[in-house]
Coordinates of C-alpha atoms and ligand atoms in Angstrom, one line a residue:
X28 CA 109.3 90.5 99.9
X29 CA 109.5 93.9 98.2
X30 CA 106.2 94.1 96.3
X31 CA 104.5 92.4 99.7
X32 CA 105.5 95.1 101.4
X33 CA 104.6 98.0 98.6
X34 CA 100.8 95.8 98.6
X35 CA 100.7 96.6 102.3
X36 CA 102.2 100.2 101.7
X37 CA 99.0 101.0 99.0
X38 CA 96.7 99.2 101.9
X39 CA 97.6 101.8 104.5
X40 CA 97.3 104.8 102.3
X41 CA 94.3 103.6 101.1
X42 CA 92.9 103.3 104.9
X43 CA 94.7 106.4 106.2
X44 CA 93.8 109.0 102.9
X45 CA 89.9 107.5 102.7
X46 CA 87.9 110.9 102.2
X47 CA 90.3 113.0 101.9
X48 CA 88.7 116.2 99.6
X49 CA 91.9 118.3 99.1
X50 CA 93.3 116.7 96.2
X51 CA 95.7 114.4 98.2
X52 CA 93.3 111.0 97.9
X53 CA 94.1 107.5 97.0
X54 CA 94.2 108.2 93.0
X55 CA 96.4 111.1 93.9
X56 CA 98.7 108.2 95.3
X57 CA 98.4 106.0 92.7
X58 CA 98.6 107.9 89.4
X59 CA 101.9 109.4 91.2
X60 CA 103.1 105.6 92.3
X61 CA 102.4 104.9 88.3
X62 CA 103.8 107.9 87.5
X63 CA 107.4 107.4 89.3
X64 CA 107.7 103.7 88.1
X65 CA 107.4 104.7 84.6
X66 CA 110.3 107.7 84.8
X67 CA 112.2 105.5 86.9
X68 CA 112.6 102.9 84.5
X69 CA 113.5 105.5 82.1
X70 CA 116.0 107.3 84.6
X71 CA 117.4 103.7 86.0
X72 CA 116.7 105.0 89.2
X73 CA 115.2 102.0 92.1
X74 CA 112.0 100.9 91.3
X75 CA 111.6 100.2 95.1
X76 CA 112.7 103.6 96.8
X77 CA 110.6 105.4 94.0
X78 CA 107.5 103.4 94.6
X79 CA 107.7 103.6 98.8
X80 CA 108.4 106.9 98.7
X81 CA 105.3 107.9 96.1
X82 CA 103.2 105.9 98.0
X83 CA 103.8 107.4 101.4
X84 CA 104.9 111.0 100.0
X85 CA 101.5 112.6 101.5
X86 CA 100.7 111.0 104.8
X87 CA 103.2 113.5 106.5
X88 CA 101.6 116.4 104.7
X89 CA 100.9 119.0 107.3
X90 CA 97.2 119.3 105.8
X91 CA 96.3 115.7 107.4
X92 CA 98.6 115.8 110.6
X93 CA 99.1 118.0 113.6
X94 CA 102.5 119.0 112.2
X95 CA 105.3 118.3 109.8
X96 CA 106.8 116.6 112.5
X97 CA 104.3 113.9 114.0
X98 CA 103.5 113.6 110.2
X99 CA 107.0 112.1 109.5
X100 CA 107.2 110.3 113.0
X101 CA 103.9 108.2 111.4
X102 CA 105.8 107.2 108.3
X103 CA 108.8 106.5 110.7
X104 CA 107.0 104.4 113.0
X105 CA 105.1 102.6 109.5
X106 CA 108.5 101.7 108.1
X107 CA 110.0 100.5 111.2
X108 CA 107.1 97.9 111.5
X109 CA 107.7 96.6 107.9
X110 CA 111.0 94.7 106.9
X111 CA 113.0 97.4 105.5
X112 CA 116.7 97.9 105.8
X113 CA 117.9 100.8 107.8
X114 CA 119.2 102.5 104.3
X115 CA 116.1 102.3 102.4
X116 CA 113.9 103.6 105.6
X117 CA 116.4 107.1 105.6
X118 CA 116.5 107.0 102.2
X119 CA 112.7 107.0 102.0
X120 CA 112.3 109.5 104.8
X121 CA 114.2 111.8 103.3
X122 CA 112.9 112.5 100.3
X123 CA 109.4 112.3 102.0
X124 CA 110.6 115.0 104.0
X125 CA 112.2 117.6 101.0
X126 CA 108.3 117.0 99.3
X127 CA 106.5 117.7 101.8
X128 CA 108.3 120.6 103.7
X129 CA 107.2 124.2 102.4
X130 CA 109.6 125.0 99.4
X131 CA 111.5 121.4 100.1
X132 CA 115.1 120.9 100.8
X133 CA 117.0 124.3 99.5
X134 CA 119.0 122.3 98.2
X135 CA 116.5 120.2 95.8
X136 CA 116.3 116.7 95.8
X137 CA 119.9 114.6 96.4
X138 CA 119.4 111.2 95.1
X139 CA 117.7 110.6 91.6
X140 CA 115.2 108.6 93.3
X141 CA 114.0 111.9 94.8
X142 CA 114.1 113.6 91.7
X143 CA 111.7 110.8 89.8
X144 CA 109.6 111.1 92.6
X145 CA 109.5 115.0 92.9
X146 CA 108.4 114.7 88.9
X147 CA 106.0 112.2 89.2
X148 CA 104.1 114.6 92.2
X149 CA 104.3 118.1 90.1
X150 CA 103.3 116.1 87.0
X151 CA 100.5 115.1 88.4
X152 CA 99.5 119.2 89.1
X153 CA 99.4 119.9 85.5
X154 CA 97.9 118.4 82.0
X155 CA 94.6 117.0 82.1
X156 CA 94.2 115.4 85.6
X157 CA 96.6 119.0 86.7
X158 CA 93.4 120.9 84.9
X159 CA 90.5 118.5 87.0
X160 CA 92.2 118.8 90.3
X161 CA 92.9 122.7 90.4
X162 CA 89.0 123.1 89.2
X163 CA 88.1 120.4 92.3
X164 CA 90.4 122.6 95.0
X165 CA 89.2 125.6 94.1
X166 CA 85.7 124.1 94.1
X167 CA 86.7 123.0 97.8
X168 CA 88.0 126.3 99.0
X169 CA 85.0 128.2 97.2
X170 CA 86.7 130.1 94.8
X171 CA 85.0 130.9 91.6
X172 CA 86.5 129.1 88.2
X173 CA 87.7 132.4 87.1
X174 CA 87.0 136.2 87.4
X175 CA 88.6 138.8 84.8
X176 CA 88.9 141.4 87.8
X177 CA 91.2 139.3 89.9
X178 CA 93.1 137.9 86.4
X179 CA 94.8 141.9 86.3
X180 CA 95.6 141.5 89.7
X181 CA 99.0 139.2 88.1
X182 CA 100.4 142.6 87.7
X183 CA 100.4 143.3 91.3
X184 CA 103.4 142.5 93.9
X185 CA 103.5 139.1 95.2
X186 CA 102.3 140.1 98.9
X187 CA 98.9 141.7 97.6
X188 CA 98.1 139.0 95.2
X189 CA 98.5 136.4 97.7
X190 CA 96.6 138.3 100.5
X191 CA 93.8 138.3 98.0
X192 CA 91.2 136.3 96.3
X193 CA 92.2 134.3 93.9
X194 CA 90.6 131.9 91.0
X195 CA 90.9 128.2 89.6
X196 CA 92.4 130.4 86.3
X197 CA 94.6 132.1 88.6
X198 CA 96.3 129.2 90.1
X199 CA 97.5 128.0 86.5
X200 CA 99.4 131.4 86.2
X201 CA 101.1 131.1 90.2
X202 CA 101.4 128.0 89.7
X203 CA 101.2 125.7 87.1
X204 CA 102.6 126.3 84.1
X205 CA 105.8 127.2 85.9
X206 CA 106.1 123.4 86.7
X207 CA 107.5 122.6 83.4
X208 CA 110.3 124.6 84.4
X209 CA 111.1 122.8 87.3
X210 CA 111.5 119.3 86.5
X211 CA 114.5 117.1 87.7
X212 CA 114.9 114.5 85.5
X213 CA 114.7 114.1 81.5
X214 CA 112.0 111.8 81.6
X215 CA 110.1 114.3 83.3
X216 CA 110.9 117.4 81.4
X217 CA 109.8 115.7 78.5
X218 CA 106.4 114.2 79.9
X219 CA 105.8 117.9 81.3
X220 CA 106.3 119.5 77.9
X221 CA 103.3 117.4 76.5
X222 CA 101.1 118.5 79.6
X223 CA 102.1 122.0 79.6
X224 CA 101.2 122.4 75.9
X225 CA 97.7 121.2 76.8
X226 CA 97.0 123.7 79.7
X227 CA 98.3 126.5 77.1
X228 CA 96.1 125.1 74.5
X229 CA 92.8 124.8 77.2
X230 CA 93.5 128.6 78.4
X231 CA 93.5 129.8 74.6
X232 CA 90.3 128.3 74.5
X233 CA 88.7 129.1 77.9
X234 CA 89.3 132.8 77.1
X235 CA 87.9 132.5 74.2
X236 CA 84.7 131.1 74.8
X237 CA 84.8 133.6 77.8
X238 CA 84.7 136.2 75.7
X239 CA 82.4 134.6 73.1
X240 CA 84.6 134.6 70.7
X241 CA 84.3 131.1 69.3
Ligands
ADP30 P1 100.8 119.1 96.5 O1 100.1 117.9 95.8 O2 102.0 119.5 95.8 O3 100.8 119.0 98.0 P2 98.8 121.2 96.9 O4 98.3 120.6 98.2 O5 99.3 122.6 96.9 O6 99.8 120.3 96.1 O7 97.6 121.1 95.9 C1 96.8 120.0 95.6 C2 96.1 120.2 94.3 O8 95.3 121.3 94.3 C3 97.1 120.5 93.1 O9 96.6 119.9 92.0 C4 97.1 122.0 93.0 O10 97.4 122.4 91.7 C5 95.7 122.3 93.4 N1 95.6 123.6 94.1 C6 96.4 124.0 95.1 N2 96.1 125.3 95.5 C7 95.2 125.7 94.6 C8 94.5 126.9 94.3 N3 94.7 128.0 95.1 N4 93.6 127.0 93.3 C9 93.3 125.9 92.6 N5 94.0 124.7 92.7 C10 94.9 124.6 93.7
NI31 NI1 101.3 114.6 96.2

């Protein structure tokens, strides 16, 4: 019953995520499904909760729906037409809801479910596929890959720096390689640890063969 109803959970997001160019497609969905499975094994946390709630984690995104609210009232409405027991559909909702809310819960994720989940997202942000999908965004929003002028601008307060332009380099400074620091779950911390040494290593060698240097 369980995996019939994860087979028609990837069907939907398939159907509902179908050219979607902002870094939230199907793949995005999967390698984070993937993702959560393997840390949840790791963390003993419920393969089922951790797989519904990576598979449905970005059809309430804000980006794709009128608001955060009718976002969630779609995944509401999907789970209620599936067999799923009253627990598992709040349970599921909620962590939903702490991901994709601006800044999440303040008080982080409650369940360890949540937390594998929460990993397996902002693992997907960084290491090689972290590297191709910053690169793709910024391609999408027309930013340039990076621009030495705007790279100073790291020094200036947070208000001007996000007012202003900003680079596919840039993002891996306001972004990225803080996600190491902000992993739940052991699993995770260590899996991020690997990534984030790549993205250190690629920058020492993007700025050098920016410079010429190598
Ligand atoms: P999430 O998957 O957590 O909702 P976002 O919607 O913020 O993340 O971003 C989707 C992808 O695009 C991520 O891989 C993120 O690193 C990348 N991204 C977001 N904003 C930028 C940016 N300003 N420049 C480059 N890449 C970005
Ligand atoms: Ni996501």
């Amino acid at each position: 019953m369980e995996s019939k109803i994860i087979e028609e959970a990837q069907q939907y997001v398939k159907e509902t995520l179908s050219g979607e160019g902002s870094g939230h497609d199907w793949w995005h969905i999967y390698r984070v499904y993937k993702l959560a499975i393997t840390i949840a094994e790791k963390e003993g946390a419920d393969r089922f909760i951790c797989s519904m709630a990576a598979l449905l984690h970005d059809i309430a995104d804000e980006k794709l729906n009128s608001s955060e609210e009718a976002g969630m009232q779609k995944v509401s409405s999907w789970l209620s037409d599936h067999k799923i027991t009253a627990t598992d559909k709040i349970h599921i909702l909620e962590i939903i809801s702490s991901m994709s809310f601006k800044g999440g819960n303040s008080q982080g994720m409650q369940t360890i479910e949540g937390k594998v989940v929460q990993d397996a997202d902002r693992l997907d942000a960084i290491g090689a596929i972290g590297i191709a999908r910053a690169f793709t965004y910024s391609g999408h929003i027309g930013q340039l890959i990076y621009d030495p002028e705007i790279h100073v601008r790291s020094q200036m307060t947070k208000d001007e720096y996000r007012n202003g332009p900003s680079t596919a380099i840039n993002h891996f400074y306001e972004k990225l390689l803080t996600l190491k620091g902000r992993m739940n779950t052991e699993h995770g911390k260590k899996l991020a640890e690997a990534r984030h040494q790549l993205m250190e290593t690629y920058l020492d060698e993007f700025f050098h063969e920016w410079e010429g240097i190598k």
